[in-house]
Amino acid sequence: MKKEIPYKIYLEEHEMPKQWYNVRADMKKKPAPILNPQTLKPITLEELSEIFCVELAKQELDDVNPYIDIPEEIRNFYKMYRPSPLVRAYCLEKKLGTPAHIYYKFEGNNTSGSHKLNSAIAQAYYAQKQNLKGVTTETGAGQWGTALSMACSYFDLDCQVYMVKCSYEQKPFRREVMRTYGASVTPSPSMTTDVGKKINAEFPGTNGSLGCAISEAVEAAAAQNGYRYVLGSVMSQVLLHQSVIGLEAKSALDKYGIKADIVIGCAGGGSNLGGLISPFAGEMLRGEADYKLIAVEPISCPSLTRGKYAYDFCDTGKVCPLQKMYTLGSGFMPTSSHAGGLRYHGMSSVVSEIYEQGLMEARSVRQTEVFQAAQEFARVEGILPAPESSHAIKVAIDEAIKCKETGESKNIVFGLTGTGYFDLYAYQKYNDGVMGDFVPTDEEIETSLSLLPNIDI
Ligand SMILES: *Cc1c(COP(=O)(O)O)cnc(C)c1O
């Protein structure tokens, strides 16, 4: 007999994954190796360990082991806010009048308000294991900085966050959350690093950029003994940690005998999307099942849909390893968009390779239609979604409406990565009817792509 599906499918604590899933192990054609930014040769474990903690560097380079144990300390922390629910969007289905079944995996149930904590806690754990004093990082919209500050306070590590100046001023409350967890937050560009001083001298009164904040954070880590720089997306280690999202979603579906037809995630650097789709993509790669996987990106920053698959720098400062990825060029400056977490020029090399192999499709959507979907969702499902997450909502609604037209009752699963309480300035713009849409011209993209490093290996 079929079990009735509850509004929220929870797993028991003991059903939580004990291992992360590394989809690279099941890929016949692996993502291209990451390169040392100085030598432009595949980076060695030794070299990578100067940038990341040794254990994280190992995970970064591991494309053979499908399962990697989640240390017990990390599992214990996960238990404070996981397993996260897989919610059946009964009210949204009813509102849309669709025969489709819509499910969302909700990652906003922790103070940082997003999935980023899943990797922050892992990175802080390995840093503490290695007896580091602390870590430095940048934050744009603020979600990653918040997650990392929570993780660092748990493991008693110092946390130094360089926050893009315009966010620092626009989102003072995020800053206070980070400070409450003990992080120091510096508006970037600052006068505390050489690169910050240089940028301030060159561009007086600048609002800062993510690229600049990365460069400051990297410099600060290198200048202090016992510090490492950490990243919240794009890297394969981050995708690995985020696989906890997909593994839990898969177990919850299996528990009720539900077979997903469509799996949708928003794509910034690709970490939540990669984590969500990994177990599904794994089944596709092993020839066990088929799914329609969809990445959703903002039309203002369309790396998958309009970018090029090539080696590029992960940061404007060109200090992080290079990845072969779908990219708009590391100098690409997306016009201001309110989905701060999706304003990244490139895409995780794992997600890029999955896309290149045709296992996943990609769509780009306009910010105004994203906020319309966010509003529609909030009004029936209650949760105030983050603008980033709302990209996935938009496409989930589109797919559900298609089902209404064809009469098909498909199972649609999407990732609801976080809440939008700190994005009310953006909601205000939308509610006031003054939100615009930005679409980069072909010329802008070509100019940026013409500056890609010329690497052929
Ligand atoms: C950072 C963020 C994203 C995008 O990052 P990915 O690495 O692409 O997952 C999406 N949603 C929320 C809520 C975020 O904070």
Coordinates of C-alpha atoms and ligand atoms in Angstrom, one line a residue:
M1 CA 0.0 0.0 0.0
K2 CA 1.3 3.5 -0.8
K3 CA 2.0 5.6 2.1
E4 CA 0.4 9.0 2.2
I5 CA 3.0 11.7 1.6
P6 CA 3.2 14.1 4.5
Y7 CA 3.8 17.9 4.1
K8 CA 7.3 17.4 5.4
I9 CA 9.3 14.3 4.9
Y10 CA 11.9 14.1 7.7
L11 CA 14.6 11.6 8.1
E12 CA 15.5 10.2 11.5
E13 CA 18.9 11.3 12.8
H14 CA 20.3 7.8 12.3
E15 CA 19.2 8.0 8.6
M16 CA 21.4 11.0 7.9
P17 CA 24.3 10.3 5.6
K18 CA 27.5 9.1 7.2
Q19 CA 29.5 9.7 4.1
W20 CA 29.6 12.4 1.4
Y21 CA 29.2 11.3 -2.2
N22 CA 31.9 12.3 -4.7
V23 CA 30.2 12.2 -8.1
R24 CA 33.6 12.6 -9.8
A25 CA 34.3 8.9 -9.0
D26 CA 31.5 7.8 -11.2
M27 CA 32.4 10.1 -14.1
K28 CA 34.2 8.2 -17.0
K29 CA 35.4 11.5 -18.3
K30 CA 36.6 13.5 -15.2
P31 CA 36.6 17.3 -14.8
A32 CA 39.9 18.7 -16.1
P33 CA 42.6 19.0 -13.4
I34 CA 42.9 22.3 -11.5
L35 CA 46.1 24.3 -12.3
N36 CA 48.6 26.0 -10.2
P37 CA 48.2 29.8 -10.9
Q38 CA 51.9 30.3 -11.0
T39 CA 53.1 27.4 -13.1
L40 CA 49.8 26.7 -15.0
K41 CA 50.5 23.0 -14.5
P42 CA 48.2 20.6 -12.7
I43 CA 48.5 21.5 -9.1
T44 CA 50.1 18.9 -6.7
L45 CA 48.8 18.0 -3.3
E46 CA 51.8 19.6 -1.7
E47 CA 51.2 22.9 -3.6
L48 CA 47.5 22.8 -2.9
S49 CA 48.1 22.2 0.8
E50 CA 49.8 25.6 1.0
I51 CA 46.4 27.2 0.1
F52 CA 43.9 24.8 1.8
C53 CA 44.1 22.5 4.8
V54 CA 45.7 19.2 3.8
E55 CA 42.6 17.1 4.2
L56 CA 40.6 19.6 2.1
A57 CA 43.3 19.6 -0.5
K58 CA 43.1 15.8 -0.7
Q59 CA 39.3 16.0 -1.2
E60 CA 39.8 18.6 -3.8
L61 CA 42.0 16.3 -5.9
D62 CA 40.2 13.1 -5.2
D63 CA 38.3 11.9 -8.3
V64 CA 38.3 8.2 -7.5
N65 CA 36.7 7.6 -4.1
P66 CA 32.9 7.7 -4.4
Y67 CA 32.3 7.9 -0.7
I68 CA 34.2 9.9 1.9
D69 CA 33.5 9.5 5.6
I70 CA 31.9 12.5 7.4
P71 CA 33.8 12.9 10.6
E72 CA 31.7 12.4 13.7
E73 CA 32.3 15.9 15.0
I74 CA 30.9 17.3 11.7
R75 CA 27.9 14.9 11.9
N76 CA 27.2 16.0 15.4
F77 CA 27.1 19.7 14.3
Y78 CA 24.9 18.7 11.3
K79 CA 22.5 17.2 13.8
M80 CA 21.8 20.6 15.3
Y81 CA 20.1 21.7 12.1
R82 CA 19.8 18.6 9.9
P83 CA 18.3 16.5 8.5
S84 CA 16.6 19.3 6.6
P85 CA 13.1 18.6 5.5
L86 CA 11.9 17.7 2.1
V87 CA 8.7 19.6 1.8
R88 CA 5.8 18.6 -0.4
A89 CA 4.5 22.0 -1.8
Y90 CA 0.9 21.0 -1.6
C91 CA -0.3 24.6 -1.4
L92 CA 1.7 25.7 -4.4
E93 CA 0.5 22.8 -6.4
K94 CA -3.1 23.7 -5.6
K95 CA -2.5 27.3 -6.4
L96 CA -1.1 26.4 -9.8
G97 CA -3.7 23.8 -10.4
T98 CA -1.0 21.4 -11.6
P99 CA -1.1 17.6 -11.6
A100 CA 2.6 17.7 -10.9
H101 CA 4.0 16.9 -7.4
I102 CA 6.4 19.5 -6.2
Y103 CA 9.0 18.9 -3.5
Y104 CA 11.6 21.3 -2.1
K105 CA 14.6 20.6 0.0
F106 CA 14.8 23.4 2.5
E107 CA 18.2 24.5 3.6
G108 CA 17.2 27.8 5.3
N109 CA 16.6 26.3 8.7
N110 CA 19.7 27.5 10.4
T111 CA 20.8 31.0 11.6
S112 CA 23.1 31.6 8.5
G113 CA 19.9 31.1 6.5
S114 CA 21.4 29.0 3.7
H115 CA 23.1 25.7 2.7
K116 CA 26.6 27.3 3.1
L117 CA 26.9 26.0 6.7
N118 CA 27.2 22.5 5.4
S119 CA 30.6 23.2 3.9
A120 CA 31.6 26.0 6.4
I121 CA 31.5 23.5 9.3
A122 CA 33.5 20.9 7.4
Q123 CA 36.2 23.5 6.4
A124 CA 36.4 24.8 10.0
Y125 CA 36.7 21.3 11.3
Y126 CA 39.7 20.4 9.2
A127 CA 41.3 23.8 10.0
Q128 CA 41.0 23.1 13.7
K129 CA 42.3 19.5 13.2
Q130 CA 45.4 21.0 11.6
N131 CA 45.8 23.3 14.6
L132 CA 45.3 26.5 12.6
K133 CA 44.6 29.7 14.5
G134 CA 42.0 31.0 12.0
V135 CA 40.8 31.5 8.5
T136 CA 40.1 34.4 6.3
T137 CA 37.5 34.8 3.6
E138 CA 35.5 37.2 1.6
T139 CA 31.8 37.6 1.5
G140 CA 29.6 39.4 -1.0
A141 CA 26.0 39.0 -0.1
G142 CA 27.0 37.9 3.4
Q143 CA 25.7 34.3 3.5
W144 CA 29.0 32.6 3.3
G145 CA 30.6 35.0 5.9
T146 CA 27.8 34.3 8.3
A147 CA 28.0 30.5 7.9
L148 CA 31.7 30.6 8.3
S149 CA 31.5 32.7 11.5
M150 CA 29.1 30.2 13.0
A151 CA 31.4 27.3 12.1
C152 CA 34.5 29.0 13.4
S153 CA 32.9 29.9 16.7
Y154 CA 31.9 26.3 17.2
F155 CA 35.5 25.1 16.7
D156 CA 37.1 28.1 18.4
L157 CA 38.9 29.5 15.4
D158 CA 39.5 33.1 14.5
C159 CA 37.4 34.2 11.5
Q160 CA 38.3 37.3 9.5
V161 CA 35.8 38.3 6.9
Y162 CA 36.4 40.8 4.1
M163 CA 32.9 42.1 3.1
V164 CA 32.4 43.9 -0.1
K165 CA 31.9 47.5 1.0
C166 CA 28.5 48.1 -0.6
S167 CA 27.1 45.0 1.1
Y168 CA 28.7 46.0 4.4
E169 CA 26.8 49.3 4.2
Q170 CA 23.6 47.8 2.6
K171 CA 23.3 44.8 4.9
P172 CA 24.5 46.0 8.3
F173 CA 22.4 43.3 10.0
R174 CA 24.3 40.5 8.4
R175 CA 27.5 42.1 9.6
E176 CA 26.1 42.1 13.2
V177 CA 25.2 38.4 13.0
M178 CA 28.8 37.7 12.0
R179 CA 30.2 39.9 14.8
T180 CA 27.9 38.2 17.3
Y181 CA 29.5 34.9 16.4
G182 CA 32.9 36.4 17.0
A183 CA 34.1 37.2 13.5
S184 CA 35.8 40.4 12.6
V185 CA 34.3 42.0 9.6
T186 CA 36.3 44.5 7.4
P187 CA 34.7 46.5 4.6
S188 CA 36.6 45.8 1.4
P189 CA 38.7 47.5 -0.1
S190 CA 40.2 48.3 3.3
M191 CA 43.4 49.9 4.5
T192 CA 44.6 46.8 6.2
T193 CA 46.1 45.1 3.2
D194 CA 48.5 46.3 0.4
V195 CA 46.0 45.3 -2.3
G196 CA 43.2 47.2 -0.5
K197 CA 45.4 50.3 -0.1
K198 CA 46.3 50.1 -3.7
I199 CA 42.7 49.8 -4.9
N200 CA 41.6 52.6 -2.6
A201 CA 44.3 54.9 -4.0
E202 CA 43.4 54.0 -7.6
F203 CA 39.6 54.2 -7.2
P204 CA 38.8 56.6 -4.3
G205 CA 35.4 56.0 -2.9
T206 CA 34.9 52.6 -4.6
N207 CA 32.2 50.3 -3.4
G208 CA 34.4 47.3 -3.7
S209 CA 33.9 44.0 -5.6
L210 CA 34.1 40.3 -4.8
G211 CA 37.4 40.0 -6.7
C212 CA 39.0 42.6 -4.6
A213 CA 37.7 41.2 -1.4
I214 CA 39.1 37.8 -2.4
S215 CA 42.5 39.3 -3.0
E216 CA 42.5 41.0 0.4
A217 CA 41.4 37.8 2.2
V218 CA 44.2 35.8 0.4
E219 CA 46.8 38.4 1.3
A220 CA 45.6 38.5 4.9
A221 CA 45.9 34.7 5.2
A222 CA 49.4 34.6 3.7
A223 CA 50.5 37.4 6.0
Q224 CA 49.6 35.6 9.3
N225 CA 51.1 32.5 10.7
G226 CA 48.6 29.7 11.2
Y227 CA 45.9 31.1 8.8
R228 CA 44.4 29.7 5.7
Y229 CA 42.0 31.3 3.1
V230 CA 38.7 29.4 2.6
L231 CA 36.1 29.4 -0.1
G232 CA 32.4 28.9 0.1
S233 CA 31.6 27.6 -3.4
V234 CA 33.1 26.6 -6.8
M235 CA 35.7 24.2 -5.4
S236 CA 35.1 20.4 -5.7
Q237 CA 35.6 20.0 -1.9
V238 CA 32.6 22.3 -1.4
L239 CA 30.4 20.3 -3.8
L240 CA 31.4 17.2 -1.9
H241 CA 30.3 18.6 1.4
Q242 CA 27.1 19.9 -0.2
S243 CA 26.3 16.3 -1.4
V244 CA 24.6 15.9 2.0
I245 CA 21.7 17.9 0.5
G246 CA 21.2 15.5 -2.4
L247 CA 21.8 12.3 -0.3
E248 CA 19.2 13.3 2.2
A249 CA 16.7 14.3 -0.5
K250 CA 17.2 11.0 -2.3
S251 CA 16.7 9.0 1.0
A252 CA 13.6 11.0 1.8
L253 CA 12.1 10.3 -1.7
D254 CA 13.1 6.6 -1.5
K255 CA 11.4 6.3 1.9
Y256 CA 8.1 7.0 0.2
G257 CA 8.9 5.3 -3.1
I258 CA 8.9 8.5 -5.0
K259 CA 10.9 8.7 -8.2
A260 CA 12.0 12.2 -9.1
D261 CA 11.5 13.2 -12.7
I262 CA 13.0 16.7 -12.7
V263 CA 15.6 18.1 -10.3
I264 CA 16.2 21.8 -10.2
G265 CA 18.8 24.0 -8.5
C266 CA 20.0 27.6 -8.7
A267 CA 23.5 28.0 -9.9
G268 CA 26.0 30.6 -8.6
G269 CA 29.3 28.9 -8.2
G270 CA 27.5 25.6 -8.4
S271 CA 27.8 24.2 -4.9
N272 CA 24.2 23.7 -3.8
L273 CA 23.2 22.6 -7.3
G274 CA 26.2 20.2 -7.5
G275 CA 25.4 18.8 -4.0
L276 CA 21.7 18.4 -4.8
I277 CA 22.1 16.7 -8.2
S278 CA 25.2 14.6 -7.4
P279 CA 23.4 11.4 -6.3
F280 CA 20.9 11.7 -9.2
A281 CA 23.7 12.4 -11.7
G282 CA 25.6 9.4 -10.2
E283 CA 22.7 7.1 -11.0
M284 CA 22.6 8.5 -14.6
L285 CA 26.4 8.0 -14.9
R286 CA 26.1 4.4 -13.7
G287 CA 23.2 3.8 -16.1
E288 CA 20.7 3.1 -13.3
A289 CA 18.1 5.8 -13.8
D290 CA 17.3 8.9 -15.8
Y291 CA 16.4 12.3 -14.6
K292 CA 16.0 15.7 -16.1
L293 CA 18.4 18.0 -14.2
I294 CA 18.1 21.7 -14.6
A295 CA 20.5 24.5 -13.5
V296 CA 19.0 28.0 -13.2
E297 CA 21.2 31.1 -13.4
P298 CA 20.4 34.8 -13.6
I299 CA 20.2 36.3 -17.1
S300 CA 22.5 39.0 -15.8
C301 CA 25.3 36.5 -15.1
P302 CA 24.8 33.6 -17.6
S303 CA 28.0 31.5 -17.3
L304 CA 26.4 28.2 -18.4
T305 CA 24.1 29.5 -21.0
R306 CA 26.4 32.1 -22.6
G307 CA 29.8 31.4 -21.3
K308 CA 32.7 29.4 -22.7
Y309 CA 34.1 26.1 -21.4
A310 CA 37.7 27.0 -20.8
Y311 CA 40.4 27.3 -18.2
D312 CA 40.0 30.5 -16.2
F313 CA 40.9 32.1 -12.9
C314 CA 38.5 31.6 -10.1
D315 CA 39.2 35.1 -8.7
T316 CA 40.0 38.5 -10.1
G317 CA 43.3 38.6 -8.1
K318 CA 44.4 35.4 -10.0
V319 CA 45.8 33.8 -6.9
C320 CA 43.5 30.7 -6.6
P321 CA 44.0 27.6 -8.7
L322 CA 42.6 27.8 -12.3
Q323 CA 39.7 25.5 -13.2
K324 CA 38.3 24.4 -16.6
M325 CA 34.8 25.6 -16.3
Y326 CA 31.9 27.5 -18.0
T327 CA 33.0 31.0 -17.5
L328 CA 32.3 34.6 -18.5
G329 CA 35.8 35.6 -17.8
S330 CA 37.3 36.4 -14.4
G331 CA 37.0 40.1 -15.2
F332 CA 33.3 39.9 -15.9
M333 CA 31.4 42.4 -13.8
P334 CA 27.8 41.4 -13.6
T335 CA 25.5 44.5 -13.5
S336 CA 24.0 44.9 -10.1
S337 CA 21.6 42.1 -9.3
H338 CA 19.8 41.3 -6.1
A339 CA 20.8 37.7 -6.1
G340 CA 24.3 38.4 -4.8
G341 CA 25.1 34.7 -4.3
L342 CA 24.7 34.1 -8.0
R343 CA 26.9 36.9 -9.3
Y344 CA 29.9 34.7 -10.0
H345 CA 31.7 34.6 -13.4
G346 CA 32.4 30.9 -13.4
M347 CA 30.9 27.5 -12.6
S348 CA 32.3 24.6 -10.6
S349 CA 34.3 22.3 -12.8
V350 CA 32.3 19.3 -11.8
V351 CA 29.0 21.0 -12.7
S352 CA 30.5 22.3 -15.9
E353 CA 31.6 18.8 -16.9
I354 CA 28.2 17.3 -16.1
Y355 CA 26.7 20.0 -18.3
E356 CA 29.2 19.5 -21.1
Q357 CA 28.4 15.8 -21.1
G358 CA 24.7 16.6 -21.6
L359 CA 23.5 15.2 -18.3
M360 CA 22.0 18.5 -17.3
E361 CA 20.4 21.5 -19.0
A362 CA 20.7 25.1 -18.0
R363 CA 18.3 28.0 -18.2
S364 CA 18.7 31.7 -17.4
V365 CA 15.9 33.8 -16.0
R366 CA 15.2 37.5 -15.4
Q367 CA 15.3 39.0 -11.9
T368 CA 11.8 40.4 -12.1
E369 CA 10.2 37.0 -13.0
V370 CA 12.3 35.5 -10.2
F371 CA 10.8 37.9 -7.6
Q372 CA 7.4 37.3 -9.0
A373 CA 7.9 33.5 -8.4
A374 CA 9.3 34.3 -5.0
Q375 CA 6.2 36.3 -4.1
E376 CA 3.9 33.6 -5.4
F377 CA 5.7 31.0 -3.4
A378 CA 5.9 33.0 -0.2
R379 CA 2.2 33.7 -0.3
V380 CA 1.2 30.1 -0.4
E381 CA 4.1 28.1 1.2
G382 CA 4.9 30.6 3.9
I383 CA 8.7 30.7 3.6
L384 CA 10.2 33.9 2.5
P385 CA 12.8 32.6 0.0
A386 CA 16.2 34.1 -0.8
P387 CA 16.4 35.7 -4.2
E388 CA 19.0 33.1 -5.2
S389 CA 16.8 30.2 -4.3
S390 CA 13.9 31.9 -6.1
H391 CA 15.6 31.2 -9.4
A392 CA 14.9 27.5 -8.8
I393 CA 11.3 28.3 -7.7
K394 CA 10.7 30.1 -11.0
V395 CA 11.7 27.1 -13.1
A396 CA 9.9 24.7 -10.8
I397 CA 6.7 26.7 -11.4
D398 CA 7.4 26.8 -15.2
E399 CA 7.7 23.0 -15.2
A400 CA 4.6 22.5 -13.1
I401 CA 2.6 24.7 -15.5
K402 CA 3.9 22.6 -18.4
C403 CA 2.6 19.5 -16.6
K404 CA -0.8 21.3 -16.3
E405 CA -0.9 21.7 -20.1
T406 CA 0.1 18.2 -20.8
G407 CA -1.8 16.6 -17.9
E408 CA 1.4 14.8 -16.7
S409 CA 1.9 14.2 -13.1
K410 CA 5.6 14.5 -12.8
N411 CA 7.6 14.7 -9.6
I412 CA 9.5 17.9 -9.5
V413 CA 12.2 18.4 -6.8
F414 CA 14.0 21.7 -6.3
G415 CA 16.5 23.1 -3.9
L416 CA 15.3 25.9 -1.7
T417 CA 18.7 27.1 -0.6
G418 CA 17.8 29.8 1.9
T419 CA 15.7 32.5 3.4
G420 CA 15.5 36.1 2.3
Y421 CA 15.2 38.1 5.5
F422 CA 18.3 40.1 4.7
D423 CA 17.2 40.8 1.2
L424 CA 14.3 43.0 2.0
Y425 CA 15.9 45.9 0.2
A426 CA 15.5 43.8 -3.0
Y427 CA 11.9 42.9 -2.1
Q428 CA 11.2 46.6 -1.5
K429 CA 12.4 47.4 -5.0
Y430 CA 10.2 44.7 -6.4
N431 CA 7.2 45.7 -4.4
D432 CA 7.7 49.3 -5.4
G433 CA 7.8 48.3 -9.1
V434 CA 11.2 49.8 -9.6
M435 CA 13.2 46.6 -10.1
G436 CA 14.9 46.3 -13.5
D437 CA 16.4 43.5 -15.6
F438 CA 20.0 43.5 -16.9
V439 CA 21.0 41.4 -19.8
P440 CA 24.7 41.7 -20.8
T441 CA 25.3 42.4 -24.5
D442 CA 27.2 40.0 -26.8
E443 CA 29.9 42.6 -27.0
E444 CA 30.3 42.8 -23.2
I445 CA 30.6 39.0 -22.9
E446 CA 33.0 38.8 -25.9
T447 CA 35.2 41.5 -24.5
S448 CA 35.4 39.7 -21.2
L449 CA 36.0 36.3 -22.8
S450 CA 38.8 37.7 -25.0
L451 CA 40.8 38.1 -21.9
L452 CA 40.7 34.4 -20.9
P453 CA 44.1 32.9 -20.3
N454 CA 45.3 30.9 -23.2
I455 CA 45.8 27.4 -21.8
D456 CA 45.8 24.2 -23.6
I457 CA 46.7 21.1 -21.8
Ligands
LIG1 C1 25.5 31.4 -2.0 C2 24.1 31.0 -2.2 C3 23.7 30.4 -3.4 C4 24.6 30.2 -4.6 O1 25.8 29.5 -4.3 P1 26.1 28.1 -5.0 O2 27.5 27.8 -4.6 O3 25.9 28.2 -6.4 O4 25.2 27.2 -4.4 C5 22.4 30.1 -3.6 N1 21.5 30.3 -2.6 C6 21.8 30.9 -1.4 C7 20.8 31.1 -0.4 C8 23.1 31.3 -1.2 O5 23.5 31.8 0.0

